[in-house]
Coordinates of C-alpha atoms in Angstrom, one line a residue:
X27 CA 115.1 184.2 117.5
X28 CA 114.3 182.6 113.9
X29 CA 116.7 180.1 114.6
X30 CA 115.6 179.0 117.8
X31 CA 112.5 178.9 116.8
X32 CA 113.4 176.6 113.8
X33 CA 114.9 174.2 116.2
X34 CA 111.5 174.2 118.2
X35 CA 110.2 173.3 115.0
X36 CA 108.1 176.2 115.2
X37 CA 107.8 179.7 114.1
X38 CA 107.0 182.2 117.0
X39 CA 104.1 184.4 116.0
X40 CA 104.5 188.5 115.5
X41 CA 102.2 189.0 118.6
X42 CA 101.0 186.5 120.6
X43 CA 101.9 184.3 123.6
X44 CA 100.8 180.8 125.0
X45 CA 98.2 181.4 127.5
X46 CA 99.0 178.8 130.4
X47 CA 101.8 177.4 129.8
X48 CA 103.9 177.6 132.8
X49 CA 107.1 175.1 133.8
X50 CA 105.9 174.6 137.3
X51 CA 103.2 172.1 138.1
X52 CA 102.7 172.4 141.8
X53 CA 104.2 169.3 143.2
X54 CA 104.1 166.8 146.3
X55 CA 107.8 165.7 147.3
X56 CA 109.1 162.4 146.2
X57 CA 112.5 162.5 148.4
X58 CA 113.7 165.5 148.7
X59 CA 112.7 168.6 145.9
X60 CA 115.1 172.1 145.3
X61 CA 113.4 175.0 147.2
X62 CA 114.5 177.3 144.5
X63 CA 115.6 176.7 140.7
X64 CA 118.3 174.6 139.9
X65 CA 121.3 176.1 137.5
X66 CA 119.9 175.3 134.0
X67 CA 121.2 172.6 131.8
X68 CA 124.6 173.2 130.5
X69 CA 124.0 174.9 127.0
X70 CA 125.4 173.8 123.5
X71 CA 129.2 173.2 123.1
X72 CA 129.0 172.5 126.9
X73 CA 128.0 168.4 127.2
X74 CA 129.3 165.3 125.8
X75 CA 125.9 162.2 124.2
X76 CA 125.5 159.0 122.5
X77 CA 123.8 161.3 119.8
X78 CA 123.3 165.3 119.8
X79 CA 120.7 167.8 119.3
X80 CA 117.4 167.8 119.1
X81 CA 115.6 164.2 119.0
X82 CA 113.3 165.1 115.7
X83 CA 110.5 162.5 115.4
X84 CA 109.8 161.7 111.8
X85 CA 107.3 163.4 110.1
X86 CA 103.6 161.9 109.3
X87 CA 103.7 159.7 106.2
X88 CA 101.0 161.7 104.3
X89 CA 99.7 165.4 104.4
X90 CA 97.2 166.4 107.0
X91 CA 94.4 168.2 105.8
X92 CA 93.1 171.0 107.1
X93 CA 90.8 170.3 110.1
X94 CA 92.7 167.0 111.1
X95 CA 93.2 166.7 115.1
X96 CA 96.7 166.9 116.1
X97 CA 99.6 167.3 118.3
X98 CA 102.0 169.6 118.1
X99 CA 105.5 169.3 120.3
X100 CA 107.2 172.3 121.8
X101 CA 111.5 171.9 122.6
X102 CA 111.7 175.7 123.8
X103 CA 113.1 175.9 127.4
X104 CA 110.5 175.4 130.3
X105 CA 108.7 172.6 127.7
X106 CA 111.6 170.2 126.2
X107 CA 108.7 168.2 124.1
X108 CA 105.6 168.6 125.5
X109 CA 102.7 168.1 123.2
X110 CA 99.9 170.0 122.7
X111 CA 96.5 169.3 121.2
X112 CA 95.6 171.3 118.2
X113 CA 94.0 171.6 114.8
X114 CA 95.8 171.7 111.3
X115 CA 94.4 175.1 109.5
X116 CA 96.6 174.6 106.5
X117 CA 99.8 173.3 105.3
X118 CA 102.4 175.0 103.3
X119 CA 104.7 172.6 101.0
X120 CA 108.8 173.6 100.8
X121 CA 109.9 176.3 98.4
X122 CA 113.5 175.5 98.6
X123 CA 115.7 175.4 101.7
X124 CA 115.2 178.8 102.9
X125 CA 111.3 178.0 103.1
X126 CA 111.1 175.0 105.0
X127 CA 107.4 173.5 104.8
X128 CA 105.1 174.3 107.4
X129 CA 101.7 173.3 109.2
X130 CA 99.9 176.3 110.8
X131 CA 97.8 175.0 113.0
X132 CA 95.6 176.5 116.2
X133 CA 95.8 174.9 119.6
X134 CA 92.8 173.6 121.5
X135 CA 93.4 174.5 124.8
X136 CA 95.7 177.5 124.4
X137 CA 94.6 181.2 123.8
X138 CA 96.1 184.7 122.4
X139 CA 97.4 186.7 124.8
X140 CA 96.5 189.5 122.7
X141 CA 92.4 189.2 122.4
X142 CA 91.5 186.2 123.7
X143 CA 90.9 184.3 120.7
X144 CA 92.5 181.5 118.6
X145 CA 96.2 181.3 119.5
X146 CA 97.7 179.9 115.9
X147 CA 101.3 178.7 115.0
X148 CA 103.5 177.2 112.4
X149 CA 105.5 173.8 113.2
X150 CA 107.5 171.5 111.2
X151 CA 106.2 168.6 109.7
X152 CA 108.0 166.5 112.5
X153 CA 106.5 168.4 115.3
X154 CA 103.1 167.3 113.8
X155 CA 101.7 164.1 114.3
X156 CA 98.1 162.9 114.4
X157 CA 96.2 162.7 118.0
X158 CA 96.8 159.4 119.5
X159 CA 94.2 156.3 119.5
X160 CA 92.1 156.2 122.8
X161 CA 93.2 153.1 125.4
X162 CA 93.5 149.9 123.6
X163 CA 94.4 146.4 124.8
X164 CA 97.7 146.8 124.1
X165 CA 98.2 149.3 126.5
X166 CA 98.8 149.1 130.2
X167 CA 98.1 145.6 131.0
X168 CA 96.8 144.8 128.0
X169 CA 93.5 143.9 129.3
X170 CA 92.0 146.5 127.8
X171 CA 90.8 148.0 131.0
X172 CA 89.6 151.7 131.3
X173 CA 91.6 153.4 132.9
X174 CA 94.9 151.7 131.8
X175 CA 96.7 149.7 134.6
X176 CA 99.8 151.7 135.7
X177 CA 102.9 150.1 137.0
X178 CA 106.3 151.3 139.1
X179 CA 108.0 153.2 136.7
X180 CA 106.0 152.7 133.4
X181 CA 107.3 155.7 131.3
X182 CA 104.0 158.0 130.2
X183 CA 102.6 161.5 130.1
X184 CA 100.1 163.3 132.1
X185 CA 98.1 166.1 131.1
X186 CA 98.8 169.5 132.9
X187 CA 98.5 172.8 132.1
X188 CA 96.9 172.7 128.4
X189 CA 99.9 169.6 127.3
X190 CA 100.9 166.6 127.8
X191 CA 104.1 166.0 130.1
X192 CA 106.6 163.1 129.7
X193 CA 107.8 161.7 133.1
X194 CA 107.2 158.1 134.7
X195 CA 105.2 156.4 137.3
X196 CA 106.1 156.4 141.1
X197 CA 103.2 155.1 142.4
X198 CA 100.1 153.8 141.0
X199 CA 96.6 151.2 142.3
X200 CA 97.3 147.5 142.0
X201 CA 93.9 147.2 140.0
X202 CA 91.7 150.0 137.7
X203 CA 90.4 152.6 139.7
X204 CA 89.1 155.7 138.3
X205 CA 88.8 157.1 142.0
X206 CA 92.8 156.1 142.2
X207 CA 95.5 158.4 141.8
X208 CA 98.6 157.8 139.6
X209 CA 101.7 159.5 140.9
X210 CA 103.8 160.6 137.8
X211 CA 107.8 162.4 138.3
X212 CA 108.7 164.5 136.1
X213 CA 112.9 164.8 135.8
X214 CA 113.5 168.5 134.7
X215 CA 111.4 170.0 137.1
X216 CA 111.8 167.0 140.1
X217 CA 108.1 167.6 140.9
X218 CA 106.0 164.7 141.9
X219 CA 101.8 165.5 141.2
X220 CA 99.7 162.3 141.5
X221 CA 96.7 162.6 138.7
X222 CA 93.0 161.2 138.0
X223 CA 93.8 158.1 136.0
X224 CA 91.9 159.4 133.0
X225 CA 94.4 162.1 132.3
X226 CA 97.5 159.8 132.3
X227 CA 98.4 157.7 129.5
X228 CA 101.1 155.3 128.2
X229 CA 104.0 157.4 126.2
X230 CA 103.9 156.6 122.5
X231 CA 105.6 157.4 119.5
X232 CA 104.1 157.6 115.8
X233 CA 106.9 155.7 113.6
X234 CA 105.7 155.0 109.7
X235 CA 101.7 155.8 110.6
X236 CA 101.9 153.3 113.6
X237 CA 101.8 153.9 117.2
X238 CA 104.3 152.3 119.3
X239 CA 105.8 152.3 122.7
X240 CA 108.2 154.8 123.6
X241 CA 110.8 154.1 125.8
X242 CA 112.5 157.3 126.6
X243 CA 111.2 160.0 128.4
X244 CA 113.9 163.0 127.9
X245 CA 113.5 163.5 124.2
X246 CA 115.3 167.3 123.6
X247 CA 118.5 165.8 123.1
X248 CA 121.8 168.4 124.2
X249 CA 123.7 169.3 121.3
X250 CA 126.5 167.0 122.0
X251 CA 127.7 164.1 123.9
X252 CA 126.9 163.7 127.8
X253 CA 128.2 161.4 130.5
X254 CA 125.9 158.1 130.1
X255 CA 125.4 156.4 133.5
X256 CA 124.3 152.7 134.9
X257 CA 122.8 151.2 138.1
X258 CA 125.4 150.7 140.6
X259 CA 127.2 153.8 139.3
X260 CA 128.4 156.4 142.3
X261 CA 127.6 159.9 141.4
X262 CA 126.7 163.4 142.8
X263 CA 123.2 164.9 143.2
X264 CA 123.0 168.5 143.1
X265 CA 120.2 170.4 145.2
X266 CA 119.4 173.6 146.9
X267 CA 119.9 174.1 150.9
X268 CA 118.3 177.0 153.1
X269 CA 121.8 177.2 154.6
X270 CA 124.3 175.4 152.3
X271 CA 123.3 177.2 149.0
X272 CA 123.5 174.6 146.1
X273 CA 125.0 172.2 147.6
X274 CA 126.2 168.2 146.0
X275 CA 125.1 164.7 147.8
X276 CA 126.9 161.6 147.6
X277 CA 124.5 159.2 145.7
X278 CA 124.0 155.8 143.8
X279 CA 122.1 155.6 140.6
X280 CA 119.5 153.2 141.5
X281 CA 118.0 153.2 137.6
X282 CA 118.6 154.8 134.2
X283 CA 115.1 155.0 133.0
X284 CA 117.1 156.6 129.5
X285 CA 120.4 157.7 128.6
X286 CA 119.2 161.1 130.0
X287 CA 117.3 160.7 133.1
X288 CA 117.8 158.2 135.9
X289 CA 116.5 157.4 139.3
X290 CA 119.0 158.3 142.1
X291 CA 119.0 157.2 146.0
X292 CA 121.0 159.2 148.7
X293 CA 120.9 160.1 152.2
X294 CA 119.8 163.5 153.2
X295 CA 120.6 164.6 157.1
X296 CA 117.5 167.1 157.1
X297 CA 115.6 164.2 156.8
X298 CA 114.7 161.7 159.3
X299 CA 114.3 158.2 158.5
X300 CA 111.1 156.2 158.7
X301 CA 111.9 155.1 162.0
X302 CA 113.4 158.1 162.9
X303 CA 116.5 159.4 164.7
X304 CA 118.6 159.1 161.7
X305 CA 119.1 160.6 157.7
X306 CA 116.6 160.0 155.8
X307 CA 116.8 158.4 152.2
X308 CA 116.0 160.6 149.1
X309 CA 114.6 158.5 145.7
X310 CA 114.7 160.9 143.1
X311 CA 113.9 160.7 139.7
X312 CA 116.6 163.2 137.9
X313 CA 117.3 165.0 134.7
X314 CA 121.3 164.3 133.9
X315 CA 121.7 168.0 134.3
X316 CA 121.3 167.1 137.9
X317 CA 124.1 164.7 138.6
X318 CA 127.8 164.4 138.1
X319 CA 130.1 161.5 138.6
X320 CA 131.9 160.8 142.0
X321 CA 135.2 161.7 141.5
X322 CA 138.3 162.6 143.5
X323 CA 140.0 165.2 142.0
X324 CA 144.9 165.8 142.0
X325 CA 145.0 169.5 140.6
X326 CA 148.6 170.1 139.7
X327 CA 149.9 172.6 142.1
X328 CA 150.1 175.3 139.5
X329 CA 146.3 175.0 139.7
X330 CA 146.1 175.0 143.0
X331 CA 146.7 176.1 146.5
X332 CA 144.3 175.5 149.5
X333 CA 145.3 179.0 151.2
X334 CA 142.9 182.4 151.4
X335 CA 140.8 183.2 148.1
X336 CA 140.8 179.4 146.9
X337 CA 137.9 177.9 145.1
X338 CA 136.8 174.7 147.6
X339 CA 133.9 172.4 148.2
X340 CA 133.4 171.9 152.1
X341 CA 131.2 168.8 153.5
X342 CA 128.6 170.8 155.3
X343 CA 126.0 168.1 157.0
X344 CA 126.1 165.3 154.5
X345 CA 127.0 167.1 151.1
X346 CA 129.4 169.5 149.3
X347 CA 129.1 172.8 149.5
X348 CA 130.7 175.3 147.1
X349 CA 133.1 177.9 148.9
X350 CA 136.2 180.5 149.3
X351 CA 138.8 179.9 151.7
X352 CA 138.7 183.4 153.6
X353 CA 141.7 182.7 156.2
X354 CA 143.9 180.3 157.9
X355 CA 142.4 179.5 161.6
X356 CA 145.1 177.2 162.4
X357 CA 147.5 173.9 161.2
X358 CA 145.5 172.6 159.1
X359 CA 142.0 174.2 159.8
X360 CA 140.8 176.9 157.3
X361 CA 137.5 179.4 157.3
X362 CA 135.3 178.9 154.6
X363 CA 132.8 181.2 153.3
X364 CA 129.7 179.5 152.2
X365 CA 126.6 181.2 149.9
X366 CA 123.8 179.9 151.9
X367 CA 120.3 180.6 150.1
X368 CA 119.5 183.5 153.0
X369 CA 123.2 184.8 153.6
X370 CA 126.8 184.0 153.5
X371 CA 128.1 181.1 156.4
X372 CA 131.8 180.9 157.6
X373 CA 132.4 177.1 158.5
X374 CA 135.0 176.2 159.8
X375 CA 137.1 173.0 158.4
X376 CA 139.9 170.7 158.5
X377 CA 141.5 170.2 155.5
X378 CA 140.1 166.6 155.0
X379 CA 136.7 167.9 154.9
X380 CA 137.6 170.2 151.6
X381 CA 138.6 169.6 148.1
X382 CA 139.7 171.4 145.4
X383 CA 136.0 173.3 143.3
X384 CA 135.2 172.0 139.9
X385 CA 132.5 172.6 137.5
X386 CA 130.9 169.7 135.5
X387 CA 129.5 170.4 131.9
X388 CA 127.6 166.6 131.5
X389 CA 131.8 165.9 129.7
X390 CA 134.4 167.2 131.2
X391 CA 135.5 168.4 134.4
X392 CA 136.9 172.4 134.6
X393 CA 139.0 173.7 137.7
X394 CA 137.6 176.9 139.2
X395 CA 139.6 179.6 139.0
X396 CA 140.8 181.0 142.6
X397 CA 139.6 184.5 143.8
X398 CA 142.0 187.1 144.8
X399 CA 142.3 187.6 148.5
X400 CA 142.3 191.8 148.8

């Protein structure tokens, strides 16, 4: 736990929890959104990026005092660098590299668990940073309007539940409107919210005492390497189906916002299109965790058999299904058990509608191993 924490940039206090902080958001759909969880991220040692680990922002210039209004940013899993409004209590300088030095500091909007009172934390000195400037000319449009003119696919954050949320713009008023929504994606959780103008701002970093745009969204960087994308580029989308289970969809990255998040467009055939009678087409705005590349797989034969008990993806309605071959039906024609999200569906298939089941770590591709047949 202490080194987890540490890599939060945070110490986790003896007794007390965050009160409201909570992953989901409660969403509107922008294309199509998983009905259930998706598999987490792969975990260290497991992905391949331009640069590893945790993206640590540099640490404020000069000491905060105690009683200076800040932000504090949280990596742990379900946050991934939200920030937090809070104020410094005191600061405690290193004592050698087993005593790192430390801000405690109590949050705004967040209370103990335990009474109900002040909820207080330790953080690094680069999970610190000063609260941000109010709107200024330079930001938006740069008219200096109130609120700040949005456009498609500005990268900011909105605040919900007690923090502030990276993600980017989807849809937003051609002129400033405090009665106007913004519509902000968010790529870990694939929610969609639209927000009040006022609580949506543009995403900015503090480099050397100076505010500047950011232009990444994703900043919890995996530990190593992971598959780095452009537009154009065929890949797979993974979602969740009622009947399919987790199930992957042809697709064509439309955007890379970062090196870590990208806009994706495919064709979903529980969807109709807007003029009906047809698949409908999904935009989504994806965490890399979410997509793998399109690629045809030639498993030596020592690694596999398409016969009863073997590992398979079957096209099922428009995307690849994970599955066991249960039995032979015919030349050429297998049974393929399918773990829908209710129960288990037997398809049947011809052997051009099935390939060989791999797993995809954001690096490298790994064969699933076959089940045994009793």
């Amino acid at each position: 736990m202490a080194a987890a924490s540490a890599a939060a940039g945070r110490e986790a206090p003896a007794s007390a929890t965050r009160r409201g902080r909570r992953r989901k958001r409660g969403s509107i759909r922008w294309g199509k959104t998983p009905r259930k969880a998706p598999p987490p991220p792969p975990g260290p040692g497991s992905s391949s990026s331009p640069r590893g680990g945790v993206d640590t922002p540099a640490a404020p210039a000069t000491t905060l005092p105690a009683g200076a209004l800040v932000e504090v940013r949280v990596d742990g899993a379900g946050f991934r660098g939200v920030w937090f409004e809070a104020t410094v209590v005191s600061y405690a300088p290193a004592r050698g590299p087993r005593t790192p030095a430390r801000y405690a500091v109590t949050y705004a909007h967040l209370l103990d668990d335990a009474d109900g009172g002040e909820l207080q934390e330790h953080f690094a000195p680069t999970h610190v940073r000063p609260r941000p400037p109010p709107h200024s000319p330079s930001d938006g449009d740069g008219d200096g309007s109130f609120p700040p003119r949005f456009h498609l696919h500005d990268v900011v954050e909105a605040f919900h539940h007690d923090g502030w949320w990276s993600g980017i713009v989807v849809s937003a008023p051609d002129s400033p409107d405090p009665r106007a929504s913004v519509t902000v994606a968010f790529p870990l959780t694939r929610e969609v919210i639209p927000f009040p103008p006022r609580v949506v701002r543009p995403r900015r970093d503090y480099v050397d005492g100076a505010w500047v745009p950011s232009r990444s969204v994703v900043v919890v960087r995996p530990t190593h390497a992971v598959r780095v994308y452009k537009a154009g580029d065929k890949v797979e989308v993974g979602r969740e189906r009622d009947v399919y289970g987790y199930s992957w969809f042809p697709a064509t990255i439309a955007k890379a916002v970062d090196d870590l998040s990208y806009i994706v467009e495919y064709f979903d055939l529980e969807e109709e299109g807007d003029g009906g009678g047809g698949p409908g087409k999904a935009t989504e705005y994806l965490h890399w965790s979410f997509i793998r590349p399109a690629v045809e797989h030639l498993p030596r034969e020592s690694e596999f058999q398409l016969g009863p008990g073997a590992a398979v993806e079957a096209y099922c309605d428009g995307a690849w299904s994970p599955g066991v071959v249960s039995r032979v039906i015919g030349d050429g024609e297998f049974e393929v058990s399918v773990a829908g999200k209710k129960a288990e569906q037997l398809v049947a298939k011809v052997v051009e509608l099935l390939k060989p089941q791999y797993k995809w770590n954001g690096k490298q591709w790994k064969i699933v191993i076959p089940k045994v047949i009793q």
